[in-house]
GROMACS .gro file of C-alpha atoms in nm:
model
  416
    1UNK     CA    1  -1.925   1.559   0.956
    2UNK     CA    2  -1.870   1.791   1.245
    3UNK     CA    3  -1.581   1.967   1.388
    4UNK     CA    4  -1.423   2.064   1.698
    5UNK     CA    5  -1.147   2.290   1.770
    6UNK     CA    6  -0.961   2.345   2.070
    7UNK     CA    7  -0.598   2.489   2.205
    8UNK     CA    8  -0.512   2.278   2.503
    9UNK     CA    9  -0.196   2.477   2.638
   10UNK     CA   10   0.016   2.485   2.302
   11UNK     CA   11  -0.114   2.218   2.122
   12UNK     CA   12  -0.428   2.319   1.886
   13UNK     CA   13  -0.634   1.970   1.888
   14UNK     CA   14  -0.902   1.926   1.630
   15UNK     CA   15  -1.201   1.693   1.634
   16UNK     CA   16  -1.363   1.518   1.326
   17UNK     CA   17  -1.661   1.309   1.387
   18UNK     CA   18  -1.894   1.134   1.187
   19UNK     CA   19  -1.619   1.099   0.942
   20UNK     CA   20  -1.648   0.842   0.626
   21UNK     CA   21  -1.565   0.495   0.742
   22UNK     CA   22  -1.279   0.388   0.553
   23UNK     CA   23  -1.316   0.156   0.217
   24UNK     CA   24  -1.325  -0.206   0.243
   25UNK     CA   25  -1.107  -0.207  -0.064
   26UNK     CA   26  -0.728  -0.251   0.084
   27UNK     CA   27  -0.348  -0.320  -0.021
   28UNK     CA   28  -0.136  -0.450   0.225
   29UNK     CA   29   0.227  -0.522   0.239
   30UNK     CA   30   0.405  -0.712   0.541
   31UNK     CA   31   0.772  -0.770   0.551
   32UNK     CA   32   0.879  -1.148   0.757
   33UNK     CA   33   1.141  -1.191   0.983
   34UNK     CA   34   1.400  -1.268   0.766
   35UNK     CA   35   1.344  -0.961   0.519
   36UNK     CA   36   1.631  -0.754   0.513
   37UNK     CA   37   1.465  -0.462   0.593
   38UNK     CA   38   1.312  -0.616   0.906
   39UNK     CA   39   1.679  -0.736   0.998
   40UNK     CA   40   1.759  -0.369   0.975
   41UNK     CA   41   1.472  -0.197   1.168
   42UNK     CA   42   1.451  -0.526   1.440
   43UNK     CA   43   1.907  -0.509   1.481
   44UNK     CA   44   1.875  -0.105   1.507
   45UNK     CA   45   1.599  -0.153   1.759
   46UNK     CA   46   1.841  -0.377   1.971
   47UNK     CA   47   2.096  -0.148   1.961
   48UNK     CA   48   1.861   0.089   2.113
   49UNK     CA   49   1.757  -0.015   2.359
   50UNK     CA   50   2.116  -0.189   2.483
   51UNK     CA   51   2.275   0.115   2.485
   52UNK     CA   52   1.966   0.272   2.696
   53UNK     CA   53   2.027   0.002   2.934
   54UNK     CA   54   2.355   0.022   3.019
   55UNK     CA   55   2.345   0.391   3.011
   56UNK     CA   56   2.033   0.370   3.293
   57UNK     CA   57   2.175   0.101   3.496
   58UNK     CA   58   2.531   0.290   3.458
   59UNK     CA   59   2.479   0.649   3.508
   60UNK     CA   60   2.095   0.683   3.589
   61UNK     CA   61   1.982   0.815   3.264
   62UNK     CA   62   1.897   0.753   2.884
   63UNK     CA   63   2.200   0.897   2.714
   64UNK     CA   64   2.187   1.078   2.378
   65UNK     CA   65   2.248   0.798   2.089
   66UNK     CA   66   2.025   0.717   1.746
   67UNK     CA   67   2.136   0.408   1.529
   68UNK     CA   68   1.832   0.499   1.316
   69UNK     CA   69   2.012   0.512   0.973
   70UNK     CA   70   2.179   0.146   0.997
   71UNK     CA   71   2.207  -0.049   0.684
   72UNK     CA   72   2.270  -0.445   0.630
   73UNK     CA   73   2.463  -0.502   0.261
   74UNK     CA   74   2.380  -0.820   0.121
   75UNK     CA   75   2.705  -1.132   0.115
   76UNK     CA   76   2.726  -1.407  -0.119
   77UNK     CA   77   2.608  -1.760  -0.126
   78UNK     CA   78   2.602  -2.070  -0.304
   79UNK     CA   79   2.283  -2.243  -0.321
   80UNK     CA   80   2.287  -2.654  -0.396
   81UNK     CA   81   2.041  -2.941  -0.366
   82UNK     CA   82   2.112  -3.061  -0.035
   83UNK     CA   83   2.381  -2.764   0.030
   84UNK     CA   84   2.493  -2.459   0.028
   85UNK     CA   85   2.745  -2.220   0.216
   86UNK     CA   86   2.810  -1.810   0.236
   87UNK     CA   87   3.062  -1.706   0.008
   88UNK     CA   88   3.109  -1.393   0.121
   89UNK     CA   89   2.988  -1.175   0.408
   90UNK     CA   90   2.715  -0.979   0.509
   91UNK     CA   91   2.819  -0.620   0.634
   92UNK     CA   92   2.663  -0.404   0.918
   93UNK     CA   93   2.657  -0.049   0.890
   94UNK     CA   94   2.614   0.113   1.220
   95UNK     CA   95   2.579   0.459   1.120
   96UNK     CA   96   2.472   0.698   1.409
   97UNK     CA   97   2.585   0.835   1.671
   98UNK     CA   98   2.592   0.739   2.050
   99UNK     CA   99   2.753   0.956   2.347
  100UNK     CA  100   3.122   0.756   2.440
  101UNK     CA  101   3.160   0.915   2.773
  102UNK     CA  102   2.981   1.059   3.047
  103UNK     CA  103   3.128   1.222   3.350
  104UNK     CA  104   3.498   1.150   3.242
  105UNK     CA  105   3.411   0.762   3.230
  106UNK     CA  106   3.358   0.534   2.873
  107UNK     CA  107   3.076   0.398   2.763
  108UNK     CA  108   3.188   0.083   2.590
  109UNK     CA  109   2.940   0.148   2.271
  110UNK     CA  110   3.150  -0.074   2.010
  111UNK     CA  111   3.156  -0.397   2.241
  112UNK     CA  112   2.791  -0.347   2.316
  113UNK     CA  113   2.705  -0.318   1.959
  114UNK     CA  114   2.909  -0.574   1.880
  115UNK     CA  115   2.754  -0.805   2.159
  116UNK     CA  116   2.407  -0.745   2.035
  117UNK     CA  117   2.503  -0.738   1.603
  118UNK     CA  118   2.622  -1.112   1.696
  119UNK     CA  119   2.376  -1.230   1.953
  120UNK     CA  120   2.107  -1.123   1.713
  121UNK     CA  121   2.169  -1.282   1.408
  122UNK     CA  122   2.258  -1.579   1.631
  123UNK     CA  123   1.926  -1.575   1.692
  124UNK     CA  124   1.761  -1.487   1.358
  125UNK     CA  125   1.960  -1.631   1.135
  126UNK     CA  126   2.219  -1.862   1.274
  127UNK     CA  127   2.397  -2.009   0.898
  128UNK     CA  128   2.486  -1.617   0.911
  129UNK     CA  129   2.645  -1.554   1.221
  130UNK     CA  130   3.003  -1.685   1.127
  131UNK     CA  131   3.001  -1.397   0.809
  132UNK     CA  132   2.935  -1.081   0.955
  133UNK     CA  133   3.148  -0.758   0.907
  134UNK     CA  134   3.101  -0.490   1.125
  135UNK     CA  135   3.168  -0.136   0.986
  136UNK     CA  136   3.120   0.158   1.263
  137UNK     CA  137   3.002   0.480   1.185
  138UNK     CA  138   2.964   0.592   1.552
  139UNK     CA  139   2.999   0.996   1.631
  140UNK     CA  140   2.915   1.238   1.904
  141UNK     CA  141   2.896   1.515   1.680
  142UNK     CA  142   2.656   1.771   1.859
  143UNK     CA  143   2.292   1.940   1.643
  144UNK     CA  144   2.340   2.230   1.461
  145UNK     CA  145   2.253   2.529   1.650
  146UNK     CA  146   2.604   2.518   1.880
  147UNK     CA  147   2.718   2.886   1.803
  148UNK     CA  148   3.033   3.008   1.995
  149UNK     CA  149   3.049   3.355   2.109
  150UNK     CA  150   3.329   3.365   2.325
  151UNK     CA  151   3.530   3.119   2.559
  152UNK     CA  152   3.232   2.901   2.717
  153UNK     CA  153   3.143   2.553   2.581
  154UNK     CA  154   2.777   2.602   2.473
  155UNK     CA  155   2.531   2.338   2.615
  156UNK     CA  156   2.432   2.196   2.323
  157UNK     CA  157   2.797   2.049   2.236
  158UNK     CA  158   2.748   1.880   2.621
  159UNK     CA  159   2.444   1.648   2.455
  160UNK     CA  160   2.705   1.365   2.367
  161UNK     CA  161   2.959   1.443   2.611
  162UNK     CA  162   2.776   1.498   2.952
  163UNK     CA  163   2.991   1.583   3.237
  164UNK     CA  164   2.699   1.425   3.432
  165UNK     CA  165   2.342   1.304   3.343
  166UNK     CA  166   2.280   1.661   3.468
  167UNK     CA  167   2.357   1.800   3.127
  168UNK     CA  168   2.116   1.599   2.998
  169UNK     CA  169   1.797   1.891   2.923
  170UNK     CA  170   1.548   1.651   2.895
  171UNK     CA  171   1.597   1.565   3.261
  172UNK     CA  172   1.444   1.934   3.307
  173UNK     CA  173   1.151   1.904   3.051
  174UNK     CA  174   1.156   1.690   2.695
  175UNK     CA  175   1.103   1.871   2.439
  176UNK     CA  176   1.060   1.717   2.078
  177UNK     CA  177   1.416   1.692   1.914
  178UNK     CA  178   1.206   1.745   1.539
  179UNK     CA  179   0.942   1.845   1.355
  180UNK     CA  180   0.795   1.559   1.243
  181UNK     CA  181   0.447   1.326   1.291
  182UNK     CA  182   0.316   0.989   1.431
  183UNK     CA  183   0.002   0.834   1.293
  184UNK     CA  184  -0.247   0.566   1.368
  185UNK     CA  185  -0.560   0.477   1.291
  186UNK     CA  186  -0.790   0.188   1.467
  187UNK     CA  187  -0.933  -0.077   1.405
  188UNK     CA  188  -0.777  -0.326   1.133
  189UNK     CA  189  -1.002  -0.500   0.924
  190UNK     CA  190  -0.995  -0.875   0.877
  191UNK     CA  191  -0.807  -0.909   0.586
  192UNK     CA  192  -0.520  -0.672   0.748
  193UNK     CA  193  -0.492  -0.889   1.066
  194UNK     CA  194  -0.517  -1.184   0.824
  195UNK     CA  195  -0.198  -1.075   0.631
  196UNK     CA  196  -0.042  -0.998   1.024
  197UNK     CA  197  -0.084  -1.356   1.076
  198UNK     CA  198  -0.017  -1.518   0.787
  199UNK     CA  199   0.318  -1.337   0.765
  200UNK     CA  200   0.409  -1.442   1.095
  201UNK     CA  201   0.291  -1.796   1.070
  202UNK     CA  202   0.551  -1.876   0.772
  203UNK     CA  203   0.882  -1.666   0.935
  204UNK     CA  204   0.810  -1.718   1.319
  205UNK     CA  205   0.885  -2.018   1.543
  206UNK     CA  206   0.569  -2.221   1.594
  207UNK     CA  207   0.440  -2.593   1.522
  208UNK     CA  208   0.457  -2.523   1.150
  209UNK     CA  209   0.820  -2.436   1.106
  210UNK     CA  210   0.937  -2.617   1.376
  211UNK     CA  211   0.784  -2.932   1.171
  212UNK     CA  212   0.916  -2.794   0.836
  213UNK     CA  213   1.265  -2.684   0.925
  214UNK     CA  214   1.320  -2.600   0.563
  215UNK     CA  215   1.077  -2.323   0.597
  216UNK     CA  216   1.304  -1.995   0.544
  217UNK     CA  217   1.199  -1.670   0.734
  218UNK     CA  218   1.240  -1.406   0.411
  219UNK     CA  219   0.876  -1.395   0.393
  220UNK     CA  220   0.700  -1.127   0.219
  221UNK     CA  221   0.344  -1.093   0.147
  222UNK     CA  222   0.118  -0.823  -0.062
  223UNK     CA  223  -0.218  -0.856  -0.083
  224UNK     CA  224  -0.541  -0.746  -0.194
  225UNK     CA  225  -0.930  -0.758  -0.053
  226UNK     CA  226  -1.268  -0.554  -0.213
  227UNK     CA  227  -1.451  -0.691   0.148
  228UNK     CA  228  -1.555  -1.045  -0.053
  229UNK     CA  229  -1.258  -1.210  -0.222
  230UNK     CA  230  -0.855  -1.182  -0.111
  231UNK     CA  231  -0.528  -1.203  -0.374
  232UNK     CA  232  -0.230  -1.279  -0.222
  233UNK     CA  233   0.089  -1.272  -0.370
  234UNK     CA  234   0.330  -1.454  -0.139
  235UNK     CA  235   0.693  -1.515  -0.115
  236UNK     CA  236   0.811  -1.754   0.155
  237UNK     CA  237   1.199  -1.929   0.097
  238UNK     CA  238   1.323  -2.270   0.152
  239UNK     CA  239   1.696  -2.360   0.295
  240UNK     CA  240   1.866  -2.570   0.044
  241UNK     CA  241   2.057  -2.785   0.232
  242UNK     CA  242   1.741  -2.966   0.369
  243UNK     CA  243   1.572  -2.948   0.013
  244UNK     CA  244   1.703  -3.253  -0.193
  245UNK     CA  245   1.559  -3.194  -0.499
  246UNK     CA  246   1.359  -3.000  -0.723
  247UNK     CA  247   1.040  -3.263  -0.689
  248UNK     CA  248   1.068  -3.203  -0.310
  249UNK     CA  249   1.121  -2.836  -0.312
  250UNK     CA  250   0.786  -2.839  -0.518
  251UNK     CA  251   0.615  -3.089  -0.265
  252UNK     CA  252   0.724  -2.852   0.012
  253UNK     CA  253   0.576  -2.550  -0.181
  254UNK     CA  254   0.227  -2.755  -0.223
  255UNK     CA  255   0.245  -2.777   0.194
  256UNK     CA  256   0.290  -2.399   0.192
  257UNK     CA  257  -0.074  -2.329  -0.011
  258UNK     CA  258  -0.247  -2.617   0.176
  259UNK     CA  259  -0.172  -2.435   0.514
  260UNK     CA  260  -0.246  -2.056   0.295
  261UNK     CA  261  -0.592  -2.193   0.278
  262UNK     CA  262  -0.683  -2.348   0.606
  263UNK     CA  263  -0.574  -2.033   0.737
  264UNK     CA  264  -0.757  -1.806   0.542
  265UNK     CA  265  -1.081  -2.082   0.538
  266UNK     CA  266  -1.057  -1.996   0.982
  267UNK     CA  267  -0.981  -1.659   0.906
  268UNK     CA  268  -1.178  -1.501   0.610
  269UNK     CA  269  -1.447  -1.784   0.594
  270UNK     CA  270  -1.680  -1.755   0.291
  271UNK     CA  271  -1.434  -1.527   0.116
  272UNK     CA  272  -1.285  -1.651  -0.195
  273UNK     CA  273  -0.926  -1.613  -0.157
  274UNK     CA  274  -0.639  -1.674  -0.442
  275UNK     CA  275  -0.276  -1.749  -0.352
  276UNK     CA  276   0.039  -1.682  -0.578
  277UNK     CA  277   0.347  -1.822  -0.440
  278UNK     CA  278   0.714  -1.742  -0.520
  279UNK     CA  279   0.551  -1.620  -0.829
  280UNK     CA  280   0.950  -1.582  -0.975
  281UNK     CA  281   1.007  -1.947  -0.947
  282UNK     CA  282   1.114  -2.113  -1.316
  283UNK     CA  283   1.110  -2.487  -1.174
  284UNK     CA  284   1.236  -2.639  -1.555
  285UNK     CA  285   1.554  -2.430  -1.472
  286UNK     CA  286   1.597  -2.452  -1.119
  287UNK     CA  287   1.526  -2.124  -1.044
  288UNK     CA  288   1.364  -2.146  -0.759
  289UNK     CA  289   1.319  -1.942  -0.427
  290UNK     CA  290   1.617  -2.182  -0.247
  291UNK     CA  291   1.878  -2.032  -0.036
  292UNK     CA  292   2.094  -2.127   0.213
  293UNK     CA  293   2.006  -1.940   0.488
  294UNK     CA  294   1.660  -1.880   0.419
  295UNK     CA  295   1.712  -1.530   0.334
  296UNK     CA  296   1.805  -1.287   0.044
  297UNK     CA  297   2.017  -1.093   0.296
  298UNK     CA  298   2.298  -1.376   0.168
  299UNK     CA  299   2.297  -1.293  -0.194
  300UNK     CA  300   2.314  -0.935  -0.194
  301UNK     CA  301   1.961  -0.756  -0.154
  302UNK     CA  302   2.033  -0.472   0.151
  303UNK     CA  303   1.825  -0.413   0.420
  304UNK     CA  304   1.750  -0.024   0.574
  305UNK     CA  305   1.569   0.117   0.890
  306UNK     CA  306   1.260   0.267   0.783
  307UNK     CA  307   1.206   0.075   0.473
  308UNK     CA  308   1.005  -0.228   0.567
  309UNK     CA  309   0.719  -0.206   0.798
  310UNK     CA  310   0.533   0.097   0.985
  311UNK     CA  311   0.506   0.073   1.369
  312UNK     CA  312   0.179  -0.105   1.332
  313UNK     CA  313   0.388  -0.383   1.164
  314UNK     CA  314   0.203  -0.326   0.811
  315UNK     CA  315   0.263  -0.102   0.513
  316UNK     CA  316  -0.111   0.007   0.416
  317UNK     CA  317  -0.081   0.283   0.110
  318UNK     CA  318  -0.462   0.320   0.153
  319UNK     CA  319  -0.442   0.386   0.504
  320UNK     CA  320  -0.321   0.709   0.674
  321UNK     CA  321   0.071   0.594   0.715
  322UNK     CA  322   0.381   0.818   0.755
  323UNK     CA  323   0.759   0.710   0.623
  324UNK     CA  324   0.932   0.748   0.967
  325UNK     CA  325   1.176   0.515   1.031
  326UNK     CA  326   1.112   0.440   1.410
  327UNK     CA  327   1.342   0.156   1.467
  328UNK     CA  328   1.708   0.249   1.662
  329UNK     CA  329   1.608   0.617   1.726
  330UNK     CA  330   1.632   0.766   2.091
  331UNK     CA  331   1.311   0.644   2.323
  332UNK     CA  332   1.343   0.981   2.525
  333UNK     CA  333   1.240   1.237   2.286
  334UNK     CA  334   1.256   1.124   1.890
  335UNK     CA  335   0.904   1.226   1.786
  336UNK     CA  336   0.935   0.965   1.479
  337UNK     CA  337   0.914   0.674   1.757
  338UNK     CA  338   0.742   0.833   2.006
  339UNK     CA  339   0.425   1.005   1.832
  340UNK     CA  340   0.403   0.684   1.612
  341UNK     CA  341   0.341   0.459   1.912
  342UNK     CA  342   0.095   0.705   2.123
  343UNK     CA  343  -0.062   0.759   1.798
  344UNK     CA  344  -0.150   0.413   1.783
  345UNK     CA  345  -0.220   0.378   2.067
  346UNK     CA  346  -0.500   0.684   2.133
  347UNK     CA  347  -0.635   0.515   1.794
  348UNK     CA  348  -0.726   0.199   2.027
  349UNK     CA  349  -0.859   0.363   2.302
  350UNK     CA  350  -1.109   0.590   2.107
  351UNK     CA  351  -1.199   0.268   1.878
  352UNK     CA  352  -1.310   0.131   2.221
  353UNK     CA  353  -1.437   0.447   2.373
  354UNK     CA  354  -1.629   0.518   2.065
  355UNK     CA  355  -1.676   0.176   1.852
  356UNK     CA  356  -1.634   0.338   1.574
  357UNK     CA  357  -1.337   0.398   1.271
  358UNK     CA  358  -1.048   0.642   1.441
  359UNK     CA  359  -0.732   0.838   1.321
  360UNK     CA  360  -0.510   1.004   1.443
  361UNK     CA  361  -0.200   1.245   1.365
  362UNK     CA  362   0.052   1.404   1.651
  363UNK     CA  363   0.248   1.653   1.455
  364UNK     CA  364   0.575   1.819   1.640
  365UNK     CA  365   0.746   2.143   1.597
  366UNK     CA  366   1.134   2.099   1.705
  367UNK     CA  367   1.204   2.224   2.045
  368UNK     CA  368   0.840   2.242   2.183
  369UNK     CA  369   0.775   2.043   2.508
  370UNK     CA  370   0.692   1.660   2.370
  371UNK     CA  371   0.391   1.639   2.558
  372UNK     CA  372   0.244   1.950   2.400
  373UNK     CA  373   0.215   1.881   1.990
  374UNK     CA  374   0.189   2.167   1.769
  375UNK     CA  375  -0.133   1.989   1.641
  376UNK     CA  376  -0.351   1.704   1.679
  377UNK     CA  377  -0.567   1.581   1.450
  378UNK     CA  378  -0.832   1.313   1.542
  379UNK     CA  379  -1.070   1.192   1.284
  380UNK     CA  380  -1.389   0.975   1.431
  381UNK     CA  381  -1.671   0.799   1.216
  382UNK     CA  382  -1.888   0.810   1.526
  383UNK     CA  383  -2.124   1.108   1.491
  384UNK     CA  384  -2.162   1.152   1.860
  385UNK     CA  385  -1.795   1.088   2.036
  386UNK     CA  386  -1.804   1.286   2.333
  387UNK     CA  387  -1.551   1.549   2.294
  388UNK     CA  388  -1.461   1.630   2.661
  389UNK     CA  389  -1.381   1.218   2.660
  390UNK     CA  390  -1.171   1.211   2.347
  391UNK     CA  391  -1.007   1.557   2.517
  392UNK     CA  392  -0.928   1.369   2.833
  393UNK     CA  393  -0.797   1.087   2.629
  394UNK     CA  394  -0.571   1.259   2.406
  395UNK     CA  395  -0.451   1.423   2.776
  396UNK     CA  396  -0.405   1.094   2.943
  397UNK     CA  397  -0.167   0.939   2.603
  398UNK     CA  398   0.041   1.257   2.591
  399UNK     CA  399   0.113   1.218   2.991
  400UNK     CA  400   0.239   0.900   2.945
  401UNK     CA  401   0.556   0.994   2.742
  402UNK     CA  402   0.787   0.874   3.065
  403UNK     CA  403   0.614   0.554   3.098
  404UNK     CA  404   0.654   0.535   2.725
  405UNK     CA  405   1.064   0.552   2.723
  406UNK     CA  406   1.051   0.295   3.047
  407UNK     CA  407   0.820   0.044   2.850
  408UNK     CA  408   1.016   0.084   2.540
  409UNK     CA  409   1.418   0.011   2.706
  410UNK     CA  410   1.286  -0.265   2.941
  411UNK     CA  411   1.153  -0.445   2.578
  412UNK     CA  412   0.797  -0.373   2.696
  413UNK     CA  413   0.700  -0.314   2.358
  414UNK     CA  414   0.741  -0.465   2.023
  415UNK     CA  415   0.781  -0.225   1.731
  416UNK     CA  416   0.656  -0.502   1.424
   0.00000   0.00000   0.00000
């Protein structure tokens, strides 16, 4: 291995090549559509990026908001052959905090949030639309570091009260509101796009659930793989009121495994590959993976931003990961969204550039300029990566920070 070091104005970038390639040996954990936690991270994302697009179509600018720390706390059901209804509600925490005015006029952020809380689970999970309860923990409370020395208002306290987008200081330069990192690496392997897929192909809308409507959208996979043979430990629900028995609910779990292994026969062919599904199931006393709305969210498990999975839509405790809850934050200048995306995304390009295993790690220091990290840390398995190219590269991701807010309110880009 071989290294590089280098200040490029005040970031100090660092260059590992010829670095190990990583294991084949690999756990992986993906979270469905239906998981709580994805509810969370997925409904705080919304909320994001509604509020940025009223705010930019309104006044011009990105105003200062983060619903980062919202929570979903689990209702009450009553799960039947053939049936079922909710028994008692599922409630929405919206805890952040979201700039109500701007220039003397109101930003309407409860009917927005409101808007998008039911429009959402409209969407996502329609038997739970009716029994929502929406608790709002909204402020504009200003960052610490507002310290009055006399009779004028200092800045700072303007961030969620802007007499005009003026006010606004990342209009002037962005600088990173934390210290804090982003992290990606390049490329997956086969079992980890496998488990992608998979995941998706049980909790999604395609041919298979749209021809097995009691296919439920809680799905949740971990799995295994030395390089030769995959374990999978699976979890994927069924909606009880279009299960009428126990023989059928175990028919419709036999069509689960017979698709499990066409797909991994196309997709890992020649590995041996085991599948354990709804491994809690006791079928000789009905307790089975059957709910109503083909979630846990309606029998009290809680869903949280940052919980579920990374930006790269997979939690990978073998791979380099970091526990930043990127969903709901502010696109403009939170380095926990931000740095996690152009992380990833340098990852790709030196993959291609170089063909090789890459990693990468953007690490801030609060109130330096966002395009400038305190360090960068790339880590290539090719022994020969042309540093001025992977120094031009690294240039060309942290220049595209504005094009990176635009992509990111205009729903350009899919955080998994």
């Amino acid at each position: 291995m071989s290294r590089t070091s280098t200040i490029l104005g005040n970031t100090h970038l660092v260059i590992d090549t010829g670095v190990a390639h990583p294991p084949a040996t690999t756990i992986v954990e993906r979270k469905g559509l239906g998981h709580p936690d994805t509810l969370a991270d997925h409904l705080a994302e919304r909320l994001s990026r509604a509020y940025s697009r009223y705010t930019v179509e309104r006044f011009g600018a990105v105003l200062h908001h983060n619903f980062d720390k919202l929570a979903l706390l689990g209702g009450a059901s009553e799960v039947r052959y053939g049936a079922g209804r909710m028994t008692a509600p599922v409630r929405v925490l919206v805890n952040g905090r979201a700039a109500p005015m701007c220039g003397g006029e109101r930003i309407p952020v409860e009917e927005i949030v409101e808007a998008e809380v039911r429009a959402f689970f409209a969407r996502r999970l329609p038997e739970v639309s009716d029994h929502l309860d929406i608790t709002y923990n909204i402020t504009s409370n200003s960052s610490p570091g507002a310290v009055l020395t006399g009779d004028e208002v200092p800045d700072r306290t303007r961030w969620f009260n802007p007499r005009s987008i003026e006010d606004l200081r990342e209009r002037r330069v962005r600088l990173s509101n934390d210290t804090s990192l982003g992290t990606g690496w390049a490329p997956e392997n086969v079992f980890e796009s496998f488990v992608r897929e998979l995941v998706d192909h049980f909790s999604g809308e395609n041919d298979f659930t749209l021809s097995h409507a009691w296919c439920g959208s809680d799905v949740k996979l971990m799995g295994y793989w030395d390089g030769e043979q995959a374990d999978v430990v699976l979890c994927v629900p069924q909606k009880s009121r279009l299960v009428a028995s126990r023989a059928e609910y175990t028919r419709n779990t036999e069509s689960v495994l017979a698709e499990c292994h066409r797909l991994a026969g196309l997709r890992l062919p020649g590995a041996e590959t085991r599948f354990r599904l709804n491994a809690r199931d006791v079928p000789e006393k009905d307790e089975l993976y059957l709910t109503y709305t083909g979630s846990s969210i309606e029998s009290g498990d809680e869903g949280v931003v940052g919980r579920g999975n990374r930006v790269n839509g997979l939690i990978t405790p073998l791979r380099p990961m970091n526990l930043e809850g990127a969903n709901g934050k502010n696109p403009v200048y939170h380095v926990g969204k931000l740095y996690n995306i152009a992380a990833r995304r340098l990852a790709e390009r030196l993959h291609e550039a170089t063909h090789g295993h890459a990693e990468v790690h953007l690490v801030s220091t609060t109130g330096q300029r966002l395009d400038q990290p305190w360090r960068v840390l790339v880590r290539l398995s090719s022994p020969d990566a042309e540093v001025d190219k992977v120094q031009a590269l690294v240039a060309e991701t942290m220049d595209e920070f504005p094009a990176l807010t635009d992509e990111l309110v205009s729903d350009g880009i899919v955080l998994s």
